[in-house]
CSV table of C-alpha atoms and ligand atoms in Angstrom, one decimal:
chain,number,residue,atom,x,y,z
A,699,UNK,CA,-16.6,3.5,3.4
A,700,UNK,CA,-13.2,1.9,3.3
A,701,UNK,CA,-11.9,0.4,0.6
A,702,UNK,CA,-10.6,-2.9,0.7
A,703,UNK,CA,-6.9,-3.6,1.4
A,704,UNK,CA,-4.8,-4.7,-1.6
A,705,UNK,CA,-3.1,-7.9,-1.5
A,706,UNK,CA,-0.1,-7.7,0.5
A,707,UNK,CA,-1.0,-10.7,2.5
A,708,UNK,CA,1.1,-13.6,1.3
A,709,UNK,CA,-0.3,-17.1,1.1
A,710,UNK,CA,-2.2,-17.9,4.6
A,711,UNK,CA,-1.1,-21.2,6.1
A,712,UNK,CA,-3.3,-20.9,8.9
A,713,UNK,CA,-6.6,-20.5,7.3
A,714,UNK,CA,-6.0,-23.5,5.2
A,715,UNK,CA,-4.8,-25.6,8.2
A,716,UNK,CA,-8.3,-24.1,10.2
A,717,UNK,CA,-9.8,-25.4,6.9
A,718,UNK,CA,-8.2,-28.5,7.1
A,719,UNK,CA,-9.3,-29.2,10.6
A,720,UNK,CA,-12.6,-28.5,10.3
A,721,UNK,CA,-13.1,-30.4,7.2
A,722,UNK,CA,-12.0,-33.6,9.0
A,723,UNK,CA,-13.7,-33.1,12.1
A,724,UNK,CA,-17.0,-32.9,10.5
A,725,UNK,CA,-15.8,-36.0,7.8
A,726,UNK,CA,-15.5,-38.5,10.8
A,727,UNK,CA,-18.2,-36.5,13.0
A,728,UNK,CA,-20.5,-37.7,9.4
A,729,UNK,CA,-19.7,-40.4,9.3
A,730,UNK,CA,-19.4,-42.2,12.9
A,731,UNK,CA,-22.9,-40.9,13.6
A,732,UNK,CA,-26.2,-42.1,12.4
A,733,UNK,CA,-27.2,-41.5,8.7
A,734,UNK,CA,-30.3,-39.4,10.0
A,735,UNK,CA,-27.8,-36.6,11.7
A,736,UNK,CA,-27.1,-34.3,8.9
A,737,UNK,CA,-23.5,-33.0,10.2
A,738,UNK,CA,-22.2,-32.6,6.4
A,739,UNK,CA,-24.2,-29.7,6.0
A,740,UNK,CA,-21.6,-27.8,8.5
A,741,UNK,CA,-19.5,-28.0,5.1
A,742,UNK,CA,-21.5,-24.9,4.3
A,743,UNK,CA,-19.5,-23.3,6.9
A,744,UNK,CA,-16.6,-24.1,5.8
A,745,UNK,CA,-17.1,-23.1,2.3
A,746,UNK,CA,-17.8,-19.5,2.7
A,747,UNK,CA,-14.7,-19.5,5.3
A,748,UNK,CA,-12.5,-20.4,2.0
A,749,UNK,CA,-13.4,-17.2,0.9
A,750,UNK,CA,-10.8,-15.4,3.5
A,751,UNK,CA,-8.4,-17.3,0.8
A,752,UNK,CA,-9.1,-14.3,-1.8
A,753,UNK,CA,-9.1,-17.1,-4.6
A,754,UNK,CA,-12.1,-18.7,-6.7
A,755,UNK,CA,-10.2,-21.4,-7.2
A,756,UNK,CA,-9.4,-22.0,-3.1
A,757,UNK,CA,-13.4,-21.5,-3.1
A,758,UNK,CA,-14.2,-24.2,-5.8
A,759,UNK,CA,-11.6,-26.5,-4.1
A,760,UNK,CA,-12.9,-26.3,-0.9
A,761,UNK,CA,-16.7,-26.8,-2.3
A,762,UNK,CA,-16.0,-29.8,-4.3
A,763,UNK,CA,-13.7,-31.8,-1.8
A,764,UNK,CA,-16.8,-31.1,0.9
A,765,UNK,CA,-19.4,-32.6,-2.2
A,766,UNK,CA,-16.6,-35.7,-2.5
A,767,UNK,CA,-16.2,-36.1,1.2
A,768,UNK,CA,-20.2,-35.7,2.1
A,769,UNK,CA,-20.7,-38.6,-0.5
A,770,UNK,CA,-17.6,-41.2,1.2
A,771,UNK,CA,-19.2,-39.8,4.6
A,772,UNK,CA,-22.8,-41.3,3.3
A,773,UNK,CA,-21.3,-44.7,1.8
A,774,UNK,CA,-19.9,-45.2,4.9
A,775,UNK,CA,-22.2,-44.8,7.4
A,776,UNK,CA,-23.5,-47.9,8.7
A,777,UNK,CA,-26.0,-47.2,11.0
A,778,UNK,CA,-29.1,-45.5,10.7
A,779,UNK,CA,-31.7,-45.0,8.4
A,780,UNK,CA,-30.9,-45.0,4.8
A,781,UNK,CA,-34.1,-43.3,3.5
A,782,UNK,CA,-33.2,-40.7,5.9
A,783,UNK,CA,-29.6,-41.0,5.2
A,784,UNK,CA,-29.9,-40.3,1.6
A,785,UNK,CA,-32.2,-37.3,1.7
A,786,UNK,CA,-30.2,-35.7,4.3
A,787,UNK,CA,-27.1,-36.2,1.9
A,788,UNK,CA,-29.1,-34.5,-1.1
A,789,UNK,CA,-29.8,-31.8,1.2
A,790,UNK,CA,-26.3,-31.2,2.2
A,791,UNK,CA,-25.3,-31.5,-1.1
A,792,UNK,CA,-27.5,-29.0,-2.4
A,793,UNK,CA,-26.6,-26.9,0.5
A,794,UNK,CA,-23.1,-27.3,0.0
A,795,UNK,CA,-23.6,-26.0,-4.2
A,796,UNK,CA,-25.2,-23.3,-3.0
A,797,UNK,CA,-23.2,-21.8,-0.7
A,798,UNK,CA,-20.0,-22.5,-3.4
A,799,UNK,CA,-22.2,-20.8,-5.6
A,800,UNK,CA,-22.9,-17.6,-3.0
A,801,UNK,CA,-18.9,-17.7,-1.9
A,802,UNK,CA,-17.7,-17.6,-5.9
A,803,UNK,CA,-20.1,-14.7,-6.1
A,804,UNK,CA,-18.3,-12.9,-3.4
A,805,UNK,CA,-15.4,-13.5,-4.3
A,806,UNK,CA,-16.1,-12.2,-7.9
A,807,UNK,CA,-17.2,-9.2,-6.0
A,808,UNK,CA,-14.3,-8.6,-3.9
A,809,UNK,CA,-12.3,-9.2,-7.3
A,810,UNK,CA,-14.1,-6.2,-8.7
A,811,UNK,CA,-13.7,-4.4,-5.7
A,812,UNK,CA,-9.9,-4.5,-5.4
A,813,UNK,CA,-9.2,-3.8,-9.1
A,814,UNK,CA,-11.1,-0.4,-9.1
A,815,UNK,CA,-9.1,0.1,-5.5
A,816,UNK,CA,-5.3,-0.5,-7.7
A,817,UNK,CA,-7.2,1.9,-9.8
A,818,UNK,CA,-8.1,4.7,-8.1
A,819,UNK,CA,-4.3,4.2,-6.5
A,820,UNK,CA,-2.9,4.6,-9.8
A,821,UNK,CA,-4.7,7.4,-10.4
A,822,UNK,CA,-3.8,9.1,-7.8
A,823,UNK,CA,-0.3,8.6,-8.3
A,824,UNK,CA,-0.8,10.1,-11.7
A,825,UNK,CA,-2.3,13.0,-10.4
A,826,UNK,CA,0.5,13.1,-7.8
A,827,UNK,CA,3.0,12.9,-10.7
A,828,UNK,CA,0.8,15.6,-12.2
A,829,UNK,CA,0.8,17.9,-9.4
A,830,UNK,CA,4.6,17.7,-9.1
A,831,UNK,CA,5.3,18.2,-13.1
A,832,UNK,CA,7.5,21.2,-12.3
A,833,UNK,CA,9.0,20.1,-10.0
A,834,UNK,CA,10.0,16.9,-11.4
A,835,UNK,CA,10.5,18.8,-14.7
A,836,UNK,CA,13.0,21.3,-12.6
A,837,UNK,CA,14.9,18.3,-10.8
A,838,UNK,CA,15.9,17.1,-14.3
A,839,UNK,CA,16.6,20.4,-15.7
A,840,UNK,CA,20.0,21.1,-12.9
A,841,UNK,CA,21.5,17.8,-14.1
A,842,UNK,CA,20.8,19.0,-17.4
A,843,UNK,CA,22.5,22.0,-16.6
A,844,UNK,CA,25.6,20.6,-15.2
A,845,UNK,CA,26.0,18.4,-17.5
A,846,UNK,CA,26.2,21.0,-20.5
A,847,UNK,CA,28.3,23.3,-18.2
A,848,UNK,CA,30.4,20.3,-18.0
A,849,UNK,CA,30.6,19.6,-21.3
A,850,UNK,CA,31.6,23.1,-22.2
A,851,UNK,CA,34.5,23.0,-19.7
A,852,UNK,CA,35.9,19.4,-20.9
A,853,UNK,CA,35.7,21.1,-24.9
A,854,UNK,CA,38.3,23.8,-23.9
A,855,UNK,CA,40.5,22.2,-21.6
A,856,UNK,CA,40.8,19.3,-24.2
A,857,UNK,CA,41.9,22.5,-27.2
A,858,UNK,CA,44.0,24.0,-24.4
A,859,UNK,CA,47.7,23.6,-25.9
A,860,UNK,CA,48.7,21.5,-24.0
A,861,UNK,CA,45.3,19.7,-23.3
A,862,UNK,CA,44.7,19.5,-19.6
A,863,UNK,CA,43.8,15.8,-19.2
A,864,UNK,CA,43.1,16.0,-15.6
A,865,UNK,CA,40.7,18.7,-16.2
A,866,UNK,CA,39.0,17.3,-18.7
A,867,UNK,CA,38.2,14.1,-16.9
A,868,UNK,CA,37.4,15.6,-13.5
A,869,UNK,CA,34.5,17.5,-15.9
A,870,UNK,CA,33.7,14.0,-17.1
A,871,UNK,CA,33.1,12.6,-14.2
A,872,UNK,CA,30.7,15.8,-13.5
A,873,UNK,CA,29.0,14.6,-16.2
A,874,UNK,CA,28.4,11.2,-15.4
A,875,UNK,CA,27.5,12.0,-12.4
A,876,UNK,CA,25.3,14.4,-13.2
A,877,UNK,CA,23.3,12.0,-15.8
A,878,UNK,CA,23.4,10.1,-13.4
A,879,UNK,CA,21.1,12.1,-11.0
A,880,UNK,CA,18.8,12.7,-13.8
A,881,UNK,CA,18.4,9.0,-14.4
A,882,UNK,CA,17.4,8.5,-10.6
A,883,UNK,CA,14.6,11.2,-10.6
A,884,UNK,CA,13.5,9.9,-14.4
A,885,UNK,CA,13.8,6.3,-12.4
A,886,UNK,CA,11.3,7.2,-10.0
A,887,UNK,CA,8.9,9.1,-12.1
A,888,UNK,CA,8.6,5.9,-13.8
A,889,UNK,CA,8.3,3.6,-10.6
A,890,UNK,CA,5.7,6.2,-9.2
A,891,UNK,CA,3.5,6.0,-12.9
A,892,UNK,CA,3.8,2.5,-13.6
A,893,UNK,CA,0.9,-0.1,-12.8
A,894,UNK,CA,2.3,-2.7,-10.7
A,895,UNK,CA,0.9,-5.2,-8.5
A,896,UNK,CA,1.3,-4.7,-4.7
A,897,UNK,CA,4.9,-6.2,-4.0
A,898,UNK,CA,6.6,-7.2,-0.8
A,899,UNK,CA,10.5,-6.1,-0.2
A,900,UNK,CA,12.4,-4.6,2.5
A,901,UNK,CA,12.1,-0.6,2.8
A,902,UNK,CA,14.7,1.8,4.0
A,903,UNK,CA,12.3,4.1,5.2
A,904,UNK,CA,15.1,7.0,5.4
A,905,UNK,CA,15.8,6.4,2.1
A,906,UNK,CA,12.3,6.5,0.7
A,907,UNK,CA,11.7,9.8,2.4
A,908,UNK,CA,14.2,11.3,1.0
A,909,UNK,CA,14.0,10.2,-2.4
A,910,UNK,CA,10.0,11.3,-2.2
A,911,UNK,CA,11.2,14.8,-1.4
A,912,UNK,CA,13.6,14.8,-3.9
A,913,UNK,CA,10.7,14.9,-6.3
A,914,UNK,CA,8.9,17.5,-4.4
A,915,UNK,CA,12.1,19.6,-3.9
A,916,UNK,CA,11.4,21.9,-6.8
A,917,UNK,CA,8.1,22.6,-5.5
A,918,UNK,CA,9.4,23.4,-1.7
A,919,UNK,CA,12.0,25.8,-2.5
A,920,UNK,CA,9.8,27.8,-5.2
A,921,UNK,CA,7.0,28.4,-2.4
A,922,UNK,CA,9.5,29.4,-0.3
A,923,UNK,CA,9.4,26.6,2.1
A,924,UNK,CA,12.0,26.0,4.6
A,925,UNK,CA,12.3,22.3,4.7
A,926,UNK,CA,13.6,20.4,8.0
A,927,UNK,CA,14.1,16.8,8.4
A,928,UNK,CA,14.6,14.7,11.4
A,929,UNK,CA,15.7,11.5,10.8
A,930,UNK,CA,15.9,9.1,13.3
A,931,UNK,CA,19.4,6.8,12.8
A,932,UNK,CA,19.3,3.1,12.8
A,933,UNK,CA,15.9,2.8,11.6
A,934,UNK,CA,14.6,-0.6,11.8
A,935,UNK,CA,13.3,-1.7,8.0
A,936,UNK,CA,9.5,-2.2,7.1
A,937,UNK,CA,8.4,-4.9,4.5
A,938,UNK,CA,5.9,-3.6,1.9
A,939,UNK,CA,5.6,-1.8,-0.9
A,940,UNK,CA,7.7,0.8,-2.5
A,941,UNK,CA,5.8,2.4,-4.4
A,942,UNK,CA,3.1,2.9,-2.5
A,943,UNK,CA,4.2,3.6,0.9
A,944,UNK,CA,6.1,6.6,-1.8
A,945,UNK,CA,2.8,7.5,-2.8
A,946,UNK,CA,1.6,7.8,0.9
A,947,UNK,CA,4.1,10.5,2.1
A,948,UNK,CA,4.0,12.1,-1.1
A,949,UNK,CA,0.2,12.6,-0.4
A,950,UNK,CA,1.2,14.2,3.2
A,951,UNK,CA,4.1,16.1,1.5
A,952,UNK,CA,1.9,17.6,-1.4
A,953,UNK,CA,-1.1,18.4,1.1
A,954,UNK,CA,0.9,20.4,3.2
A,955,UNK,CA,2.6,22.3,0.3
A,956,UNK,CA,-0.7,23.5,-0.4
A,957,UNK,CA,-1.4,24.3,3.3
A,958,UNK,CA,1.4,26.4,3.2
A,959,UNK,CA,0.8,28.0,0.2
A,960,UNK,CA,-2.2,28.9,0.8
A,961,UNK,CA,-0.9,30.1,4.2
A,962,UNK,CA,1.9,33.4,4.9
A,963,UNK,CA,4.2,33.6,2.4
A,964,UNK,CA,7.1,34.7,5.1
A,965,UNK,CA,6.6,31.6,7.4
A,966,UNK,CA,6.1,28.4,5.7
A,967,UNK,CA,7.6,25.2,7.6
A,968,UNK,CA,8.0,21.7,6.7
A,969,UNK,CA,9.0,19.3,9.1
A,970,UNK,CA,9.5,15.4,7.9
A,971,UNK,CA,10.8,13.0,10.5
A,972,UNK,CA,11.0,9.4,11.3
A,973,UNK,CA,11.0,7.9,14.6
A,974,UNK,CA,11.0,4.5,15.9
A,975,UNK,CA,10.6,2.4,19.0
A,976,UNK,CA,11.7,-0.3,17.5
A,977,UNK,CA,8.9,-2.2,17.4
A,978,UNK,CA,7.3,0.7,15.2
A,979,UNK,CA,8.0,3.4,12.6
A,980,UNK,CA,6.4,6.9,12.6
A,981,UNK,CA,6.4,8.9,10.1
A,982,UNK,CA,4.9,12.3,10.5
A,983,UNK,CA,4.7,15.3,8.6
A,984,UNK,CA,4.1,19.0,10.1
A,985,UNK,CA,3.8,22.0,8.4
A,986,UNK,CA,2.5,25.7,10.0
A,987,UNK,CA,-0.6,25.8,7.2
A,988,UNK,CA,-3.7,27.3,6.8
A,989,UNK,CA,-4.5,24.1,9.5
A,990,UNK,CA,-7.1,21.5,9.3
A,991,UNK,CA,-10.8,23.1,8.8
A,992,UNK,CA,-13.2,23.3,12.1
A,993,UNK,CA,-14.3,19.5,12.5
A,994,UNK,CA,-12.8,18.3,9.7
A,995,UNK,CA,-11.0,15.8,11.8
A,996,UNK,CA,-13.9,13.2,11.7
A,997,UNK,CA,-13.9,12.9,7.8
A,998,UNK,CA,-10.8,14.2,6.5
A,999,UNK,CA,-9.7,10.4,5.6
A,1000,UNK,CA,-12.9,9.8,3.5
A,1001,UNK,CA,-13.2,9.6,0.3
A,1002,UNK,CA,-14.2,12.5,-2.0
A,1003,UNK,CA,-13.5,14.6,1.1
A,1004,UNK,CA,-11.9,18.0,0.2
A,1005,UNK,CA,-11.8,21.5,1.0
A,1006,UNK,CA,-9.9,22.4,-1.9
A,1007,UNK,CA,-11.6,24.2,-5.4
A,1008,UNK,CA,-11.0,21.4,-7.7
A,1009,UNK,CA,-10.1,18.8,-4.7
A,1010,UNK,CA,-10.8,15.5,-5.9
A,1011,UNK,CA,-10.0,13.7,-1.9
A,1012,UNK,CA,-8.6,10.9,-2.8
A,1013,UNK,CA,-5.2,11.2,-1.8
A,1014,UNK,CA,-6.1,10.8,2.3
A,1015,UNK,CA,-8.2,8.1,1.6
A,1016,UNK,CA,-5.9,6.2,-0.6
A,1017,UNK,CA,-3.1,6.8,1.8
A,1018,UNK,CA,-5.2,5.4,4.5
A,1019,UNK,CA,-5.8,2.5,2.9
A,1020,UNK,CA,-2.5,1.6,1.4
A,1021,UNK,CA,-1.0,2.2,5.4
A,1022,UNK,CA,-3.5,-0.4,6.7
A,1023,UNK,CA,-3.1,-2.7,4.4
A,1024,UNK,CA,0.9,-2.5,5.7
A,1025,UNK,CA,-0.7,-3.5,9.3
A,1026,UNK,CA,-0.2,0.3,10.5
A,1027,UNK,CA,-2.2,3.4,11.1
A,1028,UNK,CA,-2.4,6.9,9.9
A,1029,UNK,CA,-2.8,9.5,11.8
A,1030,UNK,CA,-3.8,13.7,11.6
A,1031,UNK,CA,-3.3,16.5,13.8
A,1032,UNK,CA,-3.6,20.6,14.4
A,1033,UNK,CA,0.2,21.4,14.5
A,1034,UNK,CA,0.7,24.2,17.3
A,1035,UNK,CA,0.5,27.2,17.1
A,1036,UNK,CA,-0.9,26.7,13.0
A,1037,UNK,CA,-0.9,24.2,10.9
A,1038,UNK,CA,-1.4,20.2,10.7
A,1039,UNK,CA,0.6,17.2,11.6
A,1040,UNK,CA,-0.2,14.4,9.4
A,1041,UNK,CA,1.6,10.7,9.5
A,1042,UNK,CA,1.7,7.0,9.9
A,1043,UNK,CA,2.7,4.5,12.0
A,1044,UNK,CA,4.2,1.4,10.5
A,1045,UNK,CA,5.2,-2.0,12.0
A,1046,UNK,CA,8.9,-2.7,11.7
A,1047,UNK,CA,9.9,-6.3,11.1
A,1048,UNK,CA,11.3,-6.5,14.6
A,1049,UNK,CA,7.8,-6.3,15.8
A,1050,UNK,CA,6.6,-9.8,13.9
A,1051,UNK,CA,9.2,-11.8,15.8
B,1423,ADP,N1,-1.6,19.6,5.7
B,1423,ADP,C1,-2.9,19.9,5.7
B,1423,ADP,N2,-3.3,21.0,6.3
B,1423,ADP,C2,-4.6,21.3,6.3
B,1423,ADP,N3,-5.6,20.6,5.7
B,1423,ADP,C3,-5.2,19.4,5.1
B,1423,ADP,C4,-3.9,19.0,5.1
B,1423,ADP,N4,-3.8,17.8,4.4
B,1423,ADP,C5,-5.1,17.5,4.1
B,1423,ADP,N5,-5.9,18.5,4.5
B,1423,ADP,C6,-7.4,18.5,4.3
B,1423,ADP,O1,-7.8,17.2,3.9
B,1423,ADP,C7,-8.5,17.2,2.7
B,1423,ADP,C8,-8.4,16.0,1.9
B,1423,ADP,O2,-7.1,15.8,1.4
B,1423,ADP,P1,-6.8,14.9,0.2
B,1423,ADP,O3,-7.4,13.5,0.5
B,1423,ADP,O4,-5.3,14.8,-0.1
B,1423,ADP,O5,-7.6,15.5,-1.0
B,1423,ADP,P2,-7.3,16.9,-1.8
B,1423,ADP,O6,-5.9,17.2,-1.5
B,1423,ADP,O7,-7.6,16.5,-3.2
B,1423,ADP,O8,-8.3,17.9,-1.2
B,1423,ADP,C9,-8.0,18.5,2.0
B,1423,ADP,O9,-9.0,19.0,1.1
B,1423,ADP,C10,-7.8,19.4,3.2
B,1423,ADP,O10,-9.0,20.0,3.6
B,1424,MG,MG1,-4.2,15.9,-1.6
């Protein structure tokens, strides 16, 4: 199973100019041939191609301009005979209803299809959010801390006699700073739990990576993780989604906490990094686990796959998803001499020109 991709697409010009095209070439095929010669029924075909549009209405459209175009088609025909004519155009039209009605149904079902996809992905962010409550909760709490430290110091050098002006704002600035470092991790919390649709913008993937394991920090240094990164300069930007391309490495980042912690408890790696051959991205991340299980290879980006007491196995799956629907392709691993190596590859913009 594979869930369908979320809309990232934008508008599709081509599809509606194959559309286009194949709509008139059976309009004058209609109606420069004899009556008998039932070519409007081809309308069916394009009908249920409208449905690559993702839209009901781009369905309905398409079904009622082939209805309105069968009918001109029939009018004006010349040649022929019209007994023949006029049941093959019922029949066409009947055909052409029909296969509206089928394509609407589809459609409808995709619909459904997609929304529980957005969410299960919101789900899992929550659980990801859930996961990393600590964490999160100990990125807030230093800022928290410097800032009342701060605070403190400003309060006596301001009753110092004379006050130390200097000081005091140097320990202001702290302060702002500080609140302000809070406010970014609060920021993303937020952008990571709220319910957004898909969006398109340009990604700095060095950026996002670091951001996501600013949120997971907490979490790395109390397992005692020693966390590497290799990030590649100059990276070319992607165009997707923020959020959910966060969610994605957040997934790998997560999972291979829990390798490791389930692992030694005197060697636990974590290796991010980011490399690019400019017409791609790869992301990969590699940690010295407990390793992938024996043949788990084939199924570990199912869903409801997990090895874990209490796994739910969404978070692979999801992440798989969410990366094709960017036009890339996950990847997973056994990391040598232990462990896993799990990652992406994303196109870069470059790579559409
Ligand atoms: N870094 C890793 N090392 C070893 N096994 C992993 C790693 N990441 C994922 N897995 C395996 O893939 C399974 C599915 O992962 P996931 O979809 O995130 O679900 P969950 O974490 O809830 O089990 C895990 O249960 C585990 O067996
Ligand atoms: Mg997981």
């Amino acid at each position: 199973m594979s869930f369908d991709t979320a809309r990232l697409h934008a508008e599709k010009p081509l599809l509606w100019l194959a559309i286009a095209v194949l709509m008139l070439g059976i309009f004058v095929a209609d109606t420069i041939t004899e009556l008998q010669i039932a070519f409007a029924v081809l309308y069916v075909v394009v009908v249920l191609i409208s449905v690559q549009a993702g839209r009901p209405r781009a369905v309905m459209l398409v079904g009622t301009v082939s209805v309105f175009l069968t009918i001109v088609s029939y009018l004006l025909t010349r040649f022929g005979d019209p007994d023949a004519g006029l049941a093959n155009c019922a029949l066409s039209l009947v055909a052409i209803g029909a296969a509206t009605y089928l394509a609407l149904r589809i459609e409808a079902a995709n619909l459904a299809a997609r929304q529980a996809h957005a969410d299960l992905a919101h789900m899992s962010r929550m659980m990801l959010v859930g996961e990393l409550g600590t964490s999160i909760a100990h990125e807030v709490s230093q800022p928290l801390a410097a800032i009342a430290a701060n605070g403190n110091a400003a309060i006596r050098w301001l009753s110092a006699s004379p006050p130390n002006g200097a000081e005091t704002r140097k320990a202001l600035e702290r302060i702002v700073e500080a609140a302000g470092r809070a406010g970014d991790v609060i920021g993303r919390v937020r952008g990571l739990a709220a319910r957004k649709p898909p969006s398109r913008e340009l990604v700095d993937m060095a950026e996002l990576v670091q951001e996501t394991l600013a949120l997971a920090l907490g979490e790395i240094r109390g397992s005692q993780i020693g966390l590497r990164t290799e990030l590649a300069n100059d990276l070319p930007a992607v165009t997707g989604d923020r959020v959910q391309l966060q969610q994605v490495i957040l997934n790998f980042v997560v999972n291979a906490i829990e390798a490791l912690k389930a692992g030694r408890a005197d060697d636990r790696d974590l290796l991010v990094s980011l490399a690019t051959d400019g017409r791609k991205i790869t992301l990969s991340v590699r940690d010295n686990g407990v390793g992938l299980v024996q043949g788990a290879l084939d199924k570990i980006f199912d869903p409801f796959y997990s090895t874990k007491p209490g796994g739910m196995g969404v978070g692979l799956a999801i992440s798989r998803s969410i990366v094709e629907a960017h036009g890339g392709d996950v990847y997973a691993a056994p990391n040598y001499p232990s462990g896993a190596v799990f990652g992406f590859t994303l196109p870069t913009d470059k790579a559409k020109d």
